[in-house]
mmCIF file of C-alpha atoms in Angstrom:
data_model
loop_
_atom_site.group_PDB
_atom_site.id
_atom_site.type_symbol
_atom_site.label_atom_id
_atom_site.label_comp_id
_atom_site.label_asym_id
_atom_site.label_seq_id
_atom_site.Cartn_x
_atom_site.Cartn_y
_atom_site.Cartn_z
ATOM 1 C CA ALA A 552 12.208 1.716 10.928
ATOM 2 C CA GLN A 553 9.522 -0.849 10.301
ATOM 3 C CA THR A 554 9.811 -4.228 8.621
ATOM 4 C CA VAL A 555 7.040 -6.594 7.574
ATOM 5 C CA THR A 556 7.591 -10.224 6.623
ATOM 6 C CA GLN A 557 5.198 -12.609 4.915
ATOM 7 C CA SER A 558 6.727 -16.065 4.810
ATOM 8 C CA GLN A 559 4.133 -17.739 2.573
ATOM 9 C CA PRO A 560 4.675 -16.804 -1.099
ATOM 10 C CA GLU A 561 1.634 -18.814 -2.191
ATOM 11 C CA MET A 562 -1.391 -20.432 -0.581
ATOM 12 C CA SER A 563 -4.374 -22.277 -1.934
ATOM 13 C CA VAL A 564 -7.729 -23.198 -0.455
ATOM 14 C CA GLN A 565 -10.940 -24.860 -1.549
ATOM 15 C CA GLU A 566 -14.031 -22.758 -1.898
ATOM 16 C CA ALA A 567 -15.992 -22.479 1.397
ATOM 17 C CA GLU A 568 -12.998 -23.514 3.500
ATOM 18 C CA THR A 569 -10.926 -21.400 5.871
ATOM 19 C CA VAL A 570 -7.390 -20.186 5.257
ATOM 20 C CA THR A 571 -4.917 -18.244 7.386
ATOM 21 C CA LEU A 572 -2.212 -15.971 5.993
ATOM 22 C CA SER A 573 0.780 -15.199 8.193
ATOM 23 C CA CYS A 574 2.563 -11.928 8.830
ATOM 24 C CA THR A 575 5.224 -10.831 11.290
ATOM 25 C CA TYR A 576 6.441 -7.296 11.776
ATOM 26 C CA ASP A 577 8.977 -5.257 13.641
ATOM 27 C CA THR A 578 8.692 -1.624 14.658
ATOM 28 C CA SER A 579 10.238 0.843 17.049
ATOM 29 C CA GLU A 580 7.011 2.848 17.230
ATOM 30 C CA SER A 581 4.932 2.692 20.377
ATOM 31 C CA ASN A 582 1.743 3.464 18.477
ATOM 32 C CA TYR A 583 1.131 1.910 15.101
ATOM 33 C CA TYR A 584 -1.445 0.417 12.781
ATOM 34 C CA LEU A 585 -1.487 -2.854 10.889
ATOM 35 C CA PHE A 586 -3.330 -3.557 7.682
ATOM 36 C CA TRP A 587 -4.166 -6.286 5.240
ATOM 37 C CA TYR A 588 -4.591 -5.205 1.620
ATOM 38 C CA LYS A 589 -5.922 -7.275 -1.237
ATOM 39 C CA GLN A 590 -4.650 -6.870 -4.782
ATOM 40 C CA PRO A 591 -6.691 -8.758 -7.393
ATOM 41 C CA PRO A 592 -5.476 -9.183 -10.987
ATOM 42 C CA SER A 593 -6.776 -5.690 -11.746
ATOM 43 C CA ARG A 594 -3.902 -4.445 -9.513
ATOM 44 C CA GLN A 595 -6.229 -2.206 -7.512
ATOM 45 C CA MET A 596 -5.166 -2.062 -3.853
ATOM 46 C CA ILE A 597 -8.157 -2.754 -1.621
ATOM 47 C CA LEU A 598 -8.137 -2.445 2.150
ATOM 48 C CA VAL A 599 -9.371 -5.658 3.759
ATOM 49 C CA ILE A 600 -8.963 -4.992 7.457
ATOM 50 C CA ARG A 601 -7.008 -2.799 9.864
ATOM 51 C CA GLN A 602 -5.924 -3.108 13.474
ATOM 52 C CA GLU A 603 -4.907 -0.397 15.909
ATOM 53 C CA ALA A 604 -1.985 -1.695 17.945
ATOM 54 C CA TYR A 605 -3.313 -0.236 21.207
ATOM 55 C CA LYS A 606 -6.491 -2.307 20.909
ATOM 56 C CA GLN A 607 -6.319 -5.809 22.325
ATOM 57 C CA GLN A 608 -9.470 -6.954 20.587
ATOM 58 C CA ASN A 609 -8.895 -8.554 17.212
ATOM 59 C CA ALA A 610 -10.468 -6.751 14.278
ATOM 60 C CA THR A 611 -13.137 -8.470 12.192
ATOM 61 C CA GLU A 612 -14.812 -7.532 8.917
ATOM 62 C CA ASN A 613 -17.446 -10.033 7.842
ATOM 63 C CA ARG A 614 -15.546 -13.154 6.703
ATOM 64 C CA PHE A 615 -12.157 -11.626 7.489
ATOM 65 C CA SER A 616 -10.580 -11.574 10.918
ATOM 66 C CA VAL A 617 -7.120 -11.136 12.347
ATOM 67 C CA ASN A 618 -5.153 -12.766 15.110
ATOM 68 C CA PHE A 619 -3.058 -9.963 16.554
ATOM 69 C CA GLN A 620 -0.333 -11.129 18.916
ATOM 70 C CA LYS A 621 1.431 -7.946 19.991
ATOM 71 C CA ALA A 622 4.164 -9.526 22.093
ATOM 72 C CA ALA A 623 5.042 -11.931 19.319
ATOM 73 C CA LYS A 624 4.679 -9.181 16.668
ATOM 74 C CA SER A 625 2.410 -11.406 14.672
ATOM 75 C CA PHE A 626 -0.616 -10.347 12.629
ATOM 76 C CA SER A 627 -2.310 -13.163 10.721
ATOM 77 C CA LEU A 628 -5.387 -12.916 8.495
ATOM 78 C CA LYS A 629 -8.106 -15.558 8.597
ATOM 79 C CA ILE A 630 -10.525 -15.818 5.702
ATOM 80 C CA SER A 631 -13.593 -17.903 6.444
ATOM 81 C CA ASP A 632 -15.950 -19.394 3.866
ATOM 82 C CA SER A 633 -13.477 -18.621 1.078
ATOM 83 C CA GLN A 634 -14.952 -17.435 -2.194
ATOM 84 C CA LEU A 635 -13.582 -17.455 -5.725
ATOM 85 C CA GLY A 636 -13.469 -13.666 -5.591
ATOM 86 C CA ASP A 637 -10.954 -13.864 -2.757
ATOM 87 C CA THR A 638 -8.309 -15.005 -5.232
ATOM 88 C CA ALA A 639 -5.693 -12.257 -5.115
ATOM 89 C CA MET A 640 -2.339 -11.173 -3.765
ATOM 90 C CA TYR A 641 -2.588 -10.225 -0.091
ATOM 91 C CA PHE A 642 -0.229 -7.732 1.505
ATOM 92 C CA CYS A 643 0.373 -7.135 5.165
ATOM 93 C CA ALA A 644 1.427 -3.567 5.990
ATOM 94 C CA SER A 645 2.240 -1.370 8.957
ATOM 95 C CA SER A 646 2.320 2.367 9.567
ATOM 96 C CA SER A 647 3.102 4.769 12.340
ATOM 97 C CA GLY A 648 0.131 5.718 14.451
ATOM 98 C CA TYR A 649 0.761 9.384 14.839
ATOM 99 C CA ALA A 650 1.994 12.376 12.934
ATOM 100 C CA GLY A 651 5.445 13.331 14.101
ATOM 101 C CA GLY A 652 6.575 9.755 14.334
ATOM 102 C CA THR A 653 9.470 8.880 12.079
ATOM 103 C CA SER A 654 7.251 6.791 9.843
ATOM 104 C CA TYR A 655 4.579 9.518 9.523
ATOM 105 C CA GLY A 656 1.864 7.608 7.744
ATOM 106 C CA LYS A 657 4.232 5.770 5.474
ATOM 107 C CA LEU A 658 3.122 2.227 4.814
ATOM 108 C CA THR A 659 5.673 -0.563 4.960
ATOM 109 C CA PHE A 660 4.566 -3.629 3.017
ATOM 110 C CA GLY A 661 5.436 -7.285 3.193
ATOM 111 C CA GLN A 662 6.325 -9.242 0.086
ATOM 112 C CA GLY A 663 2.801 -10.537 -0.418
ATOM 113 C CA THR A 664 1.052 -13.912 -0.462
ATOM 114 C CA ILE A 665 -0.713 -15.117 -3.579
ATOM 115 C CA LEU A 666 -3.972 -16.782 -2.543
ATOM 116 C CA THR A 667 -5.809 -19.019 -4.979
ATOM 117 C CA VAL A 668 -9.318 -20.222 -4.168
ATOM 118 C CA HIS A 669 -10.258 -23.398 -6.044
ATOM 119 C CA PRO A 670 -13.864 -24.342 -6.868
ATOM 120 C CA ASN B 605 -16.333 11.414 -7.119
ATOM 121 C CA ALA B 606 -13.405 9.689 -8.835
ATOM 122 C CA GLY B 607 -11.236 9.144 -5.734
ATOM 123 C CA VAL B 608 -7.607 8.835 -6.826
ATOM 124 C CA THR B 609 -6.804 8.952 -10.535
ATOM 125 C CA GLN B 610 -3.513 8.301 -12.269
ATOM 126 C CA THR B 611 -2.373 9.039 -15.801
ATOM 127 C CA PRO B 612 -1.193 7.419 -17.941
ATOM 128 C CA LYS B 613 -2.293 3.832 -17.317
ATOM 129 C CA PHE B 614 0.596 2.407 -19.318
ATOM 130 C CA GLN B 615 3.756 3.881 -20.812
ATOM 131 C CA VAL B 616 6.771 2.583 -22.704
ATOM 132 C CA LEU B 617 9.970 4.624 -22.536
ATOM 133 C CA LYS B 618 13.428 4.267 -23.962
ATOM 134 C CA THR B 619 16.419 4.491 -21.664
ATOM 135 C CA GLY B 620 17.280 8.142 -21.047
ATOM 136 C CA GLN B 621 13.837 9.533 -21.834
ATOM 137 C CA SER B 622 11.935 11.559 -19.282
ATOM 138 C CA MET B 623 8.308 11.523 -18.268
ATOM 139 C CA THR B 624 5.926 12.662 -15.558
ATOM 140 C CA LEU B 625 3.339 10.474 -13.883
ATOM 141 C CA GLN B 626 0.280 12.384 -12.761
ATOM 142 C CA CYS B 627 -1.870 11.768 -9.716
ATOM 143 C CA ALA B 628 -4.984 13.665 -8.710
ATOM 144 C CA GLN B 629 -7.445 13.184 -5.862
ATOM 145 C CA ASP B 630 -10.832 14.653 -5.111
ATOM 146 C CA MET B 631 -11.003 13.376 -1.523
ATOM 147 C CA ASN B 632 -9.582 16.558 0.012
ATOM 148 C CA HIS B 633 -6.858 14.530 1.715
ATOM 149 C CA ASN B 634 -3.779 16.172 3.178
ATOM 150 C CA SER B 635 -1.136 13.565 2.447
ATOM 151 C CA MET B 636 -0.145 11.943 -0.828
ATOM 152 C CA TYR B 637 2.318 9.159 -1.586
ATOM 153 C CA TRP B 638 4.081 7.517 -4.511
ATOM 154 C CA TYR B 639 4.935 3.807 -4.357
ATOM 155 C CA ARG B 640 6.473 1.398 -6.795
ATOM 156 C CA GLN B 641 5.712 -2.301 -7.023
ATOM 157 C CA ASP B 642 8.204 -4.651 -8.606
ATOM 158 C CA PRO B 643 7.377 -8.270 -9.498
ATOM 159 C CA GLY B 644 7.239 -10.509 -6.457
ATOM 160 C CA MET B 645 7.627 -7.617 -4.043
ATOM 161 C CA GLY B 646 5.451 -5.415 -1.947
ATOM 162 C CA LEU B 647 5.018 -1.720 -2.568
ATOM 163 C CA ARG B 648 7.929 0.526 -1.653
ATOM 164 C CA LEU B 649 7.613 4.209 -0.915
ATOM 165 C CA ILE B 650 9.373 6.557 -3.319
ATOM 166 C CA TYR B 651 8.315 10.010 -2.093
ATOM 167 C CA TYR B 652 5.530 11.442 -0.025
ATOM 168 C CA SER B 653 3.924 14.777 0.688
ATOM 169 C CA ALA B 654 2.570 15.148 4.202
ATOM 170 C CA SER B 655 0.712 18.306 3.245
ATOM 171 C CA GLU B 656 0.514 20.860 0.464
ATOM 172 C CA GLY B 657 3.883 22.524 0.007
ATOM 173 C CA THR B 658 5.973 19.771 1.551
ATOM 174 C CA THR B 659 7.646 16.715 0.069
ATOM 175 C CA ASP B 660 10.059 14.188 1.479
ATOM 176 C CA LYS B 661 11.990 11.111 0.427
ATOM 177 C CA GLY B 662 10.790 7.610 1.057
ATOM 178 C CA GLU B 663 12.630 4.324 0.880
ATOM 179 C CA VAL B 664 13.671 4.385 -2.819
ATOM 180 C CA PRO B 665 13.864 8.026 -4.046
ATOM 181 C CA ASN B 666 16.901 7.822 -6.324
ATOM 182 C CA GLY B 667 16.127 8.691 -9.948
ATOM 183 C CA TYR B 668 12.846 10.434 -9.134
ATOM 184 C CA ASN B 669 11.558 13.903 -8.345
ATOM 185 C CA VAL B 670 8.132 14.991 -7.188
ATOM 186 C CA SER B 671 5.968 18.091 -7.179
ATOM 187 C CA ARG B 672 2.990 18.759 -4.958
ATOM 188 C CA LEU B 673 1.314 21.170 -7.315
ATOM 189 C CA ASN B 674 -1.626 21.871 -5.024
ATOM 190 C CA LYS B 675 -3.695 19.924 -2.532
ATOM 191 C CA ARG B 676 -5.211 17.781 -5.277
ATOM 192 C CA GLU B 677 -2.200 16.918 -7.423
ATOM 193 C CA PHE B 678 1.089 15.125 -6.803
ATOM 194 C CA SER B 679 3.318 14.304 -9.761
ATOM 195 C CA LEU B 680 6.293 11.965 -10.064
ATOM 196 C CA ARG B 681 9.023 12.712 -12.598
ATOM 197 C CA LEU B 682 11.641 10.449 -14.073
ATOM 198 C CA GLU B 683 14.349 12.710 -15.527
ATOM 199 C CA SER B 684 16.348 9.981 -17.271
ATOM 200 C CA ALA B 685 14.557 6.650 -17.272
ATOM 201 C CA ALA B 686 16.494 3.441 -16.662
ATOM 202 C CA PRO B 687 15.408 -0.201 -17.156
ATOM 203 C CA SER B 688 15.555 -0.626 -13.358
ATOM 204 C CA GLN B 689 12.624 1.772 -13.136
ATOM 205 C CA THR B 690 10.357 -0.646 -14.975
ATOM 206 C CA SER B 691 7.611 -1.135 -12.442
ATOM 207 C CA VAL B 692 4.003 -0.434 -11.537
ATOM 208 C CA TYR B 693 3.595 2.932 -9.833
ATOM 209 C CA PHE B 694 0.845 3.643 -7.337
ATOM 210 C CA CYS B 695 -0.288 6.945 -5.962
ATOM 211 C CA ALA B 696 -2.099 7.003 -2.616
ATOM 212 C CA THR B 697 -3.733 9.593 -0.398
ATOM 213 C CA GLN B 698 -4.525 9.835 3.285
ATOM 214 C CA ASN B 699 -6.311 12.241 5.574
ATOM 215 C CA TRP B 700 -4.300 12.738 8.748
ATOM 216 C CA ASP B 701 -7.079 14.580 10.483
ATOM 217 C CA ASN B 702 -8.352 11.156 11.348
ATOM 218 C CA PHE B 703 -5.690 8.703 12.450
ATOM 219 C CA LEU B 704 -8.034 5.809 11.817
ATOM 220 C CA GLU B 705 -8.007 6.561 8.136
ATOM 221 C CA THR B 706 -6.070 4.345 5.839
ATOM 222 C CA GLN B 707 -4.525 5.136 2.499
ATOM 223 C CA TYR B 708 -6.585 5.100 -0.669
ATOM 224 C CA PHE B 709 -4.803 3.937 -3.777
ATOM 225 C CA GLY B 710 -5.076 4.879 -7.429
ATOM 226 C CA PRO B 711 -5.322 2.208 -10.126
ATOM 227 C CA GLY B 712 -1.591 2.270 -10.906
ATOM 228 C CA THR B 713 0.600 3.189 -13.875
ATOM 229 C CA ARG B 714 2.519 0.423 -15.564
ATOM 230 C CA LEU B 715 5.874 1.667 -16.857
ATOM 231 C CA LEU B 716 8.202 -0.260 -19.142
ATOM 232 C CA VAL B 717 11.672 1.144 -19.800
ATOM 233 C CA LEU B 718 13.521 -0.456 -22.691
#
């Protein structure tokens, strides 16, 4: 079984500043993936960034980067140069990395962090 | 190319009524999933279909049934709706031919059970 915990219900940041959202996880899988999803007020789920657990290098996507600490089971999201359009709920999620694993592609989500970017 | 579509967008039911939520995808993905999202919580998996012809329970299956009609369509049925099933329902798809793929989500169906 997998569990994902986001301990920050709400965060706020000024436009153009940097903010870090925290996530910890637990899994019995040896191969797994981690994700950050963004959910704006429209409720659409949008993939922000993903990390393969077997890769030591932290994933980056433009202004978004992660700090993946495998031993500590920590997966934080850093948003640089925050923009008003970044205002949303952010979910951390994990899934099994291979078919045949007990989690078989099923995403396990954290509770979410509401991020507000102020002008 | 619509991606993942869900109907209806919004529905109000009375306790005990039944309804079916529809999901269709044109991405030719093998796997499809149904999640529910309650206020203040992350999405939780209700049922999933790893491939056409197979379905399996997720974390919160009670009160629901599913049908994988074909590769494109995956429906979720509430036989006797209860207020506890008031939620936003998301359908998602994934192509397991490529393990780097993530899940693609539909726009959601908001369900209110009175």
